[in-house]
């Protein structure tokens, strides 16, 4: 076995533990490379049977068109159930308030929609593609990370995970966030995608795109950005290292339009992929604060 086989084996074991320990799990699907990798791992864990959980997408309404198209085509291809939680619906119902100002984003509003979706469907476990190498708050998480009855995370309530033994016991109202690829790195994910020949949304590969510069970073020009006369639209060859709400996900200039080129580019990079996420730059503890409030 090479190291990718070992990572794959661990992740499949975790997914099967979820199926064995929880009554109503779900797989959170963003359309990004990490959640796409989770779908491939789930296929290896449970085929030829159906997945023992639905896919759940929390839709901000400000997503990249390429991501939504990929999501719909993938769900049709694999024949699994998709549940969509709508941030727009949360806004319409008065549960969250749309941000205003030049840097307004719907990204933080996802938390309320996610918690409402978990409650509405009674999910007791939510599988996601977070990895420890992404961000320091995520490095604090265990693979089985317990959330209280309000969906909140307390980093002091981490359970030991010795010898790959995972404790899924929870009290009524609690749920667990599961991270099967927690021990993977960004480079591991890309090497696995190359090995498995997994298709991805086109925005991961270098392409010409109209952009503006916002807070020192290139953002895709879109009607979801509150643009004014100071924003100059320029055409650049870019790609995206991470996929999120269009209002907070920055692009990087790149010539990498093939997977081998992307892997070479990442190997030479000294900046984390989350360095292109504007929502992580609000404060030093931005991600941890969101996680404590129920964010994934």
Tab-separated table of C-alpha atoms in Angstrom:
chain	number	residue	atom	x	y	z
A	1	UNK	CA	0.000	0.000	0.000
A	2	UNK	CA	1.234	3.504	-0.781
A	3	UNK	CA	0.298	6.509	1.351
A	4	UNK	CA	-2.825	7.279	-0.718
A	5	UNK	CA	-4.063	3.718	-0.150
A	6	UNK	CA	-3.544	4.193	3.590
A	7	UNK	CA	-5.424	7.508	3.637
A	8	UNK	CA	-8.226	6.014	1.544
A	9	UNK	CA	-8.496	2.989	3.830
A	10	UNK	CA	-8.717	5.178	6.948
A	11	UNK	CA	-11.416	7.368	5.389
A	12	UNK	CA	-13.495	4.384	4.247
A	13	UNK	CA	-13.247	2.936	7.771
A	14	UNK	CA	-14.519	6.247	9.202
A	15	UNK	CA	-17.444	6.385	6.764
A	16	UNK	CA	-18.456	2.839	7.673
A	17	UNK	CA	-18.194	3.721	11.380
A	18	UNK	CA	-20.628	6.570	10.740
A	19	UNK	CA	-23.060	4.202	9.026
A	20	UNK	CA	-22.770	1.766	11.927
A	21	UNK	CA	-23.011	4.217	14.837
A	22	UNK	CA	-25.571	6.820	13.762
A	23	UNK	CA	-29.242	6.628	12.852
A	24	UNK	CA	-29.556	9.640	10.510
A	25	UNK	CA	-26.222	10.806	9.095
A	26	UNK	CA	-25.777	13.191	6.165
A	27	UNK	CA	-22.886	14.163	3.895
A	28	UNK	CA	-22.440	17.927	3.533
A	29	UNK	CA	-21.678	18.640	-0.098
A	30	UNK	CA	-20.368	22.026	-1.262
A	31	UNK	CA	-19.314	21.146	-4.808
A	32	UNK	CA	-15.699	21.691	-3.796
A	33	UNK	CA	-12.860	19.218	-4.376
A	34	UNK	CA	-12.897	17.922	-0.777
A	35	UNK	CA	-16.591	17.035	-0.716
A	36	UNK	CA	-16.254	15.575	-4.228
A	37	UNK	CA	-13.451	13.379	-2.870
A	38	UNK	CA	-15.776	12.299	-0.037
A	39	UNK	CA	-18.365	11.191	-2.579
A	40	UNK	CA	-15.765	9.013	-4.315
A	41	UNK	CA	-14.766	7.524	-0.944
A	42	UNK	CA	-18.431	6.861	-0.122
A	43	UNK	CA	-18.806	5.037	-3.440
A	44	UNK	CA	-15.885	2.819	-2.501
A	45	UNK	CA	-17.267	2.277	1.006
A	46	UNK	CA	-20.866	1.379	0.088
A	47	UNK	CA	-21.251	0.404	-3.567
A	48	UNK	CA	-23.003	-1.466	-5.092
A	49	UNK	CA	-25.519	-0.398	-2.435
A	50	UNK	CA	-26.953	3.073	-1.974
A	51	UNK	CA	-25.305	5.562	0.376
A	52	UNK	CA	-26.671	5.257	3.936
A	53	UNK	CA	-27.082	9.035	3.976
A	54	UNK	CA	-28.277	11.862	1.695
A	55	UNK	CA	-26.099	14.654	0.341
A	56	UNK	CA	-26.882	18.067	1.866
A	57	UNK	CA	-25.954	21.339	0.180
A	58	UNK	CA	-26.344	24.646	2.001
A	59	UNK	CA	-27.005	26.985	-0.913
A	60	UNK	CA	-26.103	30.639	-0.287
A	61	UNK	CA	-27.698	31.690	-3.568
A	62	UNK	CA	-24.361	33.329	-4.402
A	63	UNK	CA	-22.542	30.245	-5.623
A	64	UNK	CA	-20.421	29.852	-8.733
A	65	UNK	CA	-22.637	28.732	-11.609
A	66	UNK	CA	-20.069	26.067	-12.538
A	67	UNK	CA	-20.349	24.538	-9.055
A	68	UNK	CA	-24.133	24.261	-9.121
A	69	UNK	CA	-24.046	22.733	-12.593
A	70	UNK	CA	-21.470	20.193	-11.443
A	71	UNK	CA	-23.565	19.370	-8.336
A	72	UNK	CA	-26.727	18.696	-10.322
A	73	UNK	CA	-24.958	16.594	-12.958
A	74	UNK	CA	-23.113	14.566	-10.310
A	75	UNK	CA	-26.251	13.834	-8.280
A	76	UNK	CA	-28.020	12.640	-11.415
A	77	UNK	CA	-25.049	10.448	-12.334
A	78	UNK	CA	-24.645	8.734	-8.944
A	79	UNK	CA	-28.379	8.480	-8.256
A	80	UNK	CA	-28.278	9.669	-4.657
A	81	UNK	CA	-30.673	11.909	-2.731
A	82	UNK	CA	-29.858	15.635	-2.486
A	83	UNK	CA	-31.278	17.965	0.176
A	84	UNK	CA	-30.804	21.706	-0.340
A	85	UNK	CA	-30.890	24.201	2.516
A	86	UNK	CA	-31.511	27.741	1.245
A	87	UNK	CA	-29.894	30.809	2.805
A	88	UNK	CA	-32.324	32.926	0.777
A	89	UNK	CA	-35.199	31.172	2.541
A	90	UNK	CA	-33.604	31.931	5.917
A	91	UNK	CA	-33.417	35.601	4.883
A	92	UNK	CA	-37.028	35.623	3.663
A	93	UNK	CA	-38.202	34.098	6.957
A	94	UNK	CA	-36.356	36.751	8.966
A	95	UNK	CA	-34.023	34.262	10.629
A	96	UNK	CA	-30.927	36.045	9.346
A	97	UNK	CA	-30.297	39.569	8.096
A	98	UNK	CA	-28.571	40.196	4.785
A	99	UNK	CA	-25.265	41.982	5.290
A	100	UNK	CA	-24.736	45.402	3.734
A	101	UNK	CA	-21.664	47.336	2.686
A	102	UNK	CA	-18.893	46.756	0.214
A	103	UNK	CA	-17.636	43.531	1.816
A	104	UNK	CA	-21.082	42.031	2.466
A	105	UNK	CA	-21.205	38.242	2.195
A	106	UNK	CA	-23.713	35.484	2.792
A	107	UNK	CA	-21.047	33.039	3.921
A	108	UNK	CA	-21.572	33.569	7.674
A	109	UNK	CA	-25.356	33.307	7.213
A	110	UNK	CA	-24.977	29.640	6.270
A	111	UNK	CA	-24.699	28.646	9.920
A	112	UNK	CA	-28.373	29.318	10.704
A	113	UNK	CA	-29.500	27.525	7.531
A	114	UNK	CA	-27.279	24.540	8.337
A	115	UNK	CA	-28.559	24.240	11.907
A	116	UNK	CA	-32.188	24.554	10.729
A	117	UNK	CA	-31.584	21.856	8.083
A	118	UNK	CA	-30.031	19.520	10.670
A	119	UNK	CA	-32.989	20.041	12.995
A	120	UNK	CA	-35.633	19.721	10.282
A	121	UNK	CA	-34.304	16.343	9.112
A	122	UNK	CA	-33.151	15.059	12.502
A	123	UNK	CA	-29.551	14.461	11.435
A	124	UNK	CA	-27.378	13.142	14.246
A	125	UNK	CA	-24.128	13.207	12.263
A	126	UNK	CA	-22.885	15.437	9.429
A	127	UNK	CA	-19.919	14.331	7.327
A	128	UNK	CA	-17.739	17.034	5.837
A	129	UNK	CA	-14.496	17.575	3.984
A	130	UNK	CA	-12.635	19.782	6.478
A	131	UNK	CA	-8.937	19.002	6.894
A	132	UNK	CA	-6.535	19.847	9.711
A	133	UNK	CA	-4.016	21.519	7.398
A	134	UNK	CA	-6.526	24.136	6.198
A	135	UNK	CA	-6.724	26.403	9.211
A	136	UNK	CA	-5.624	26.448	12.874
A	137	UNK	CA	-9.169	26.146	14.290
A	138	UNK	CA	-9.801	23.066	12.151
A	139	UNK	CA	-6.527	21.600	13.410
A	140	UNK	CA	-8.112	21.475	16.884
A	141	UNK	CA	-10.927	19.189	15.770
A	142	UNK	CA	-11.134	15.462	16.346
A	143	UNK	CA	-12.450	13.253	13.529
A	144	UNK	CA	-15.681	12.800	15.507
A	145	UNK	CA	-16.431	16.330	16.783
A	146	UNK	CA	-19.446	16.668	19.089
A	147	UNK	CA	-21.811	19.653	18.874
A	148	UNK	CA	-24.218	20.485	21.702
A	149	UNK	CA	-27.999	20.795	21.413
A	150	UNK	CA	-27.553	24.322	20.026
A	151	UNK	CA	-25.114	23.128	17.354
A	152	UNK	CA	-22.198	24.818	19.078
A	153	UNK	CA	-18.638	23.536	19.295
A	154	UNK	CA	-16.555	23.672	22.469
A	155	UNK	CA	-12.873	22.925	21.730
A	156	UNK	CA	-12.442	21.866	25.387
A	157	UNK	CA	-14.946	19.027	24.947
A	158	UNK	CA	-12.813	16.977	22.579
A	159	UNK	CA	-12.935	13.221	22.974
A	160	UNK	CA	-9.769	11.093	22.819
A	161	UNK	CA	-9.420	9.012	19.652
A	162	UNK	CA	-6.882	6.330	20.447
A	163	UNK	CA	-6.077	3.476	18.056
A	164	UNK	CA	-8.707	4.701	15.555
A	165	UNK	CA	-11.542	4.116	18.000
A	166	UNK	CA	-14.321	6.653	17.438
A	167	UNK	CA	-16.959	7.399	20.068
A	168	UNK	CA	-20.258	8.400	18.482
A	169	UNK	CA	-22.365	8.291	21.646
A	170	UNK	CA	-24.371	11.496	22.043
A	171	UNK	CA	-27.235	12.848	24.128
A	172	UNK	CA	-30.618	13.741	22.651
A	173	UNK	CA	-30.368	16.936	20.602
A	174	UNK	CA	-26.614	16.729	20.088
A	175	UNK	CA	-24.991	15.906	16.772
A	176	UNK	CA	-21.519	15.021	15.581
A	177	UNK	CA	-19.505	16.513	12.743
A	178	UNK	CA	-17.393	13.863	11.048
A	179	UNK	CA	-14.162	14.597	9.139
A	180	UNK	CA	-13.036	11.478	7.232
A	181	UNK	CA	-10.221	13.288	5.381
A	182	UNK	CA	-9.026	15.243	8.405
A	183	UNK	CA	-5.549	13.706	8.113
A	184	UNK	CA	-5.210	14.539	4.394
A	185	UNK	CA	-3.425	17.602	3.031
A	186	UNK	CA	-4.409	19.718	0.037
A	187	UNK	CA	-1.691	17.993	-1.952
A	188	UNK	CA	-2.974	14.557	-0.876
A	189	UNK	CA	-6.428	15.452	-2.180
A	190	UNK	CA	-5.060	16.557	-5.545
A	191	UNK	CA	-2.873	13.459	-5.890
A	192	UNK	CA	-5.924	11.305	-5.098
A	193	UNK	CA	-8.052	13.182	-7.636
A	194	UNK	CA	-5.351	12.570	-10.246
A	195	UNK	CA	-5.067	8.889	-9.379
A	196	UNK	CA	-8.829	8.327	-9.381
A	197	UNK	CA	-9.398	10.505	-12.473
A	198	UNK	CA	-12.135	12.459	-10.682
A	199	UNK	CA	-13.822	15.226	-12.671
A	200	UNK	CA	-14.017	18.658	-11.022
A	201	UNK	CA	-15.816	21.948	-11.649
A	202	UNK	CA	-13.964	23.951	-14.291
A	203	UNK	CA	-13.195	26.850	-11.921
A	204	UNK	CA	-10.406	24.783	-10.350
A	205	UNK	CA	-8.452	25.069	-13.601
A	206	UNK	CA	-6.917	28.206	-15.109
A	207	UNK	CA	-9.341	30.150	-17.295
A	208	UNK	CA	-9.946	33.725	-18.453
A	209	UNK	CA	-12.316	35.608	-16.151
A	210	UNK	CA	-13.427	39.168	-15.462
A	211	UNK	CA	-12.176	40.140	-12.002
A	212	UNK	CA	-11.866	43.083	-9.645
A	213	UNK	CA	-9.296	43.676	-6.924
A	214	UNK	CA	-10.824	43.711	-3.461
A	215	UNK	CA	-8.718	43.977	-0.300
A	216	UNK	CA	-5.632	43.048	-2.270
A	217	UNK	CA	-7.148	39.916	-3.814
A	218	UNK	CA	-8.724	39.089	-7.152
A	219	UNK	CA	-12.464	38.449	-6.942
A	220	UNK	CA	-14.663	37.175	-9.756
A	221	UNK	CA	-16.758	40.079	-11.007
A	222	UNK	CA	-20.384	39.177	-10.331
A	223	UNK	CA	-23.722	40.777	-9.423
A	224	UNK	CA	-23.241	39.337	-5.913
A	225	UNK	CA	-20.415	41.791	-5.181
A	226	UNK	CA	-21.387	45.260	-4.076
A	227	UNK	CA	-19.334	47.012	-6.749
A	228	UNK	CA	-18.926	50.769	-7.105
A	229	UNK	CA	-16.996	53.247	-9.263
A	230	UNK	CA	-13.704	52.290	-7.559
A	231	UNK	CA	-13.946	48.705	-8.802
A	232	UNK	CA	-12.198	48.325	-12.139
A	233	UNK	CA	-13.025	45.144	-14.053
A	234	UNK	CA	-10.009	43.460	-15.628
A	235	UNK	CA	-9.698	40.170	-17.473
A	236	UNK	CA	-7.208	37.774	-15.933
A	237	UNK	CA	-6.233	34.125	-16.296
A	238	UNK	CA	-7.130	32.689	-12.885
A	239	UNK	CA	-8.235	29.616	-11.038
A	240	UNK	CA	-9.764	28.974	-7.608
A	241	UNK	CA	-8.073	26.851	-4.938
A	242	UNK	CA	-11.203	26.656	-2.805
A	243	UNK	CA	-14.910	26.969	-3.600
A	244	UNK	CA	-17.305	29.015	-1.499
A	245	UNK	CA	-19.689	31.945	-1.725
A	246	UNK	CA	-18.652	34.173	-4.656
A	247	UNK	CA	-18.598	37.200	-2.359
A	248	UNK	CA	-15.770	35.812	-0.189
A	249	UNK	CA	-13.766	33.468	-2.442
A	250	UNK	CA	-10.734	34.980	-4.146
A	251	UNK	CA	-8.973	33.709	-7.250
A	252	UNK	CA	-5.266	33.262	-7.882
A	253	UNK	CA	-3.543	34.136	-11.130
A	254	UNK	CA	-2.411	30.895	-12.709
A	255	UNK	CA	-1.482	29.115	-15.902
A	256	UNK	CA	-2.290	25.699	-14.398
A	257	UNK	CA	-4.992	24.191	-16.588
A	258	UNK	CA	-4.009	20.551	-16.018
A	259	UNK	CA	-3.899	18.551	-12.779
A	260	UNK	CA	-0.144	17.968	-12.990
A	261	UNK	CA	0.389	21.715	-13.301
A	262	UNK	CA	-1.872	22.380	-10.304
A	263	UNK	CA	0.046	19.857	-8.185
A	264	UNK	CA	3.341	21.516	-9.128
A	265	UNK	CA	1.893	24.930	-8.307
A	266	UNK	CA	0.593	23.825	-4.902
A	267	UNK	CA	3.900	22.127	-4.059
A	268	UNK	CA	5.697	25.447	-4.552
A	269	UNK	CA	3.093	27.591	-2.767
A	270	UNK	CA	3.742	28.967	0.726
A	271	UNK	CA	0.145	30.131	1.208
A	272	UNK	CA	-2.705	27.918	2.435
A	273	UNK	CA	-5.688	27.498	0.136
A	274	UNK	CA	-7.777	29.316	2.786
A	275	UNK	CA	-5.554	32.312	2.222
A	276	UNK	CA	-7.950	33.066	-0.635
A	277	UNK	CA	-11.009	33.188	1.652
A	278	UNK	CA	-11.948	36.724	2.679
A	279	UNK	CA	-14.164	35.481	5.526
A	280	UNK	CA	-11.121	34.041	7.318
A	281	UNK	CA	-9.473	37.480	7.412
A	282	UNK	CA	-12.083	39.190	9.603
A	283	UNK	CA	-9.997	38.396	12.699
A	284	UNK	CA	-7.328	35.986	13.910
A	285	UNK	CA	-10.051	33.789	15.400
A	286	UNK	CA	-12.629	34.199	12.617
A	287	UNK	CA	-12.972	30.495	11.803
A	288	UNK	CA	-12.992	29.393	15.452
A	289	UNK	CA	-15.673	31.940	16.322
A	290	UNK	CA	-17.856	30.692	13.450
A	291	UNK	CA	-17.331	27.070	14.474
A	292	UNK	CA	-18.332	27.818	18.043
A	293	UNK	CA	-21.557	29.262	16.675
A	294	UNK	CA	-22.355	26.152	14.651
A	295	UNK	CA	-20.460	26.673	11.386
A	296	UNK	CA	-18.939	23.557	9.851
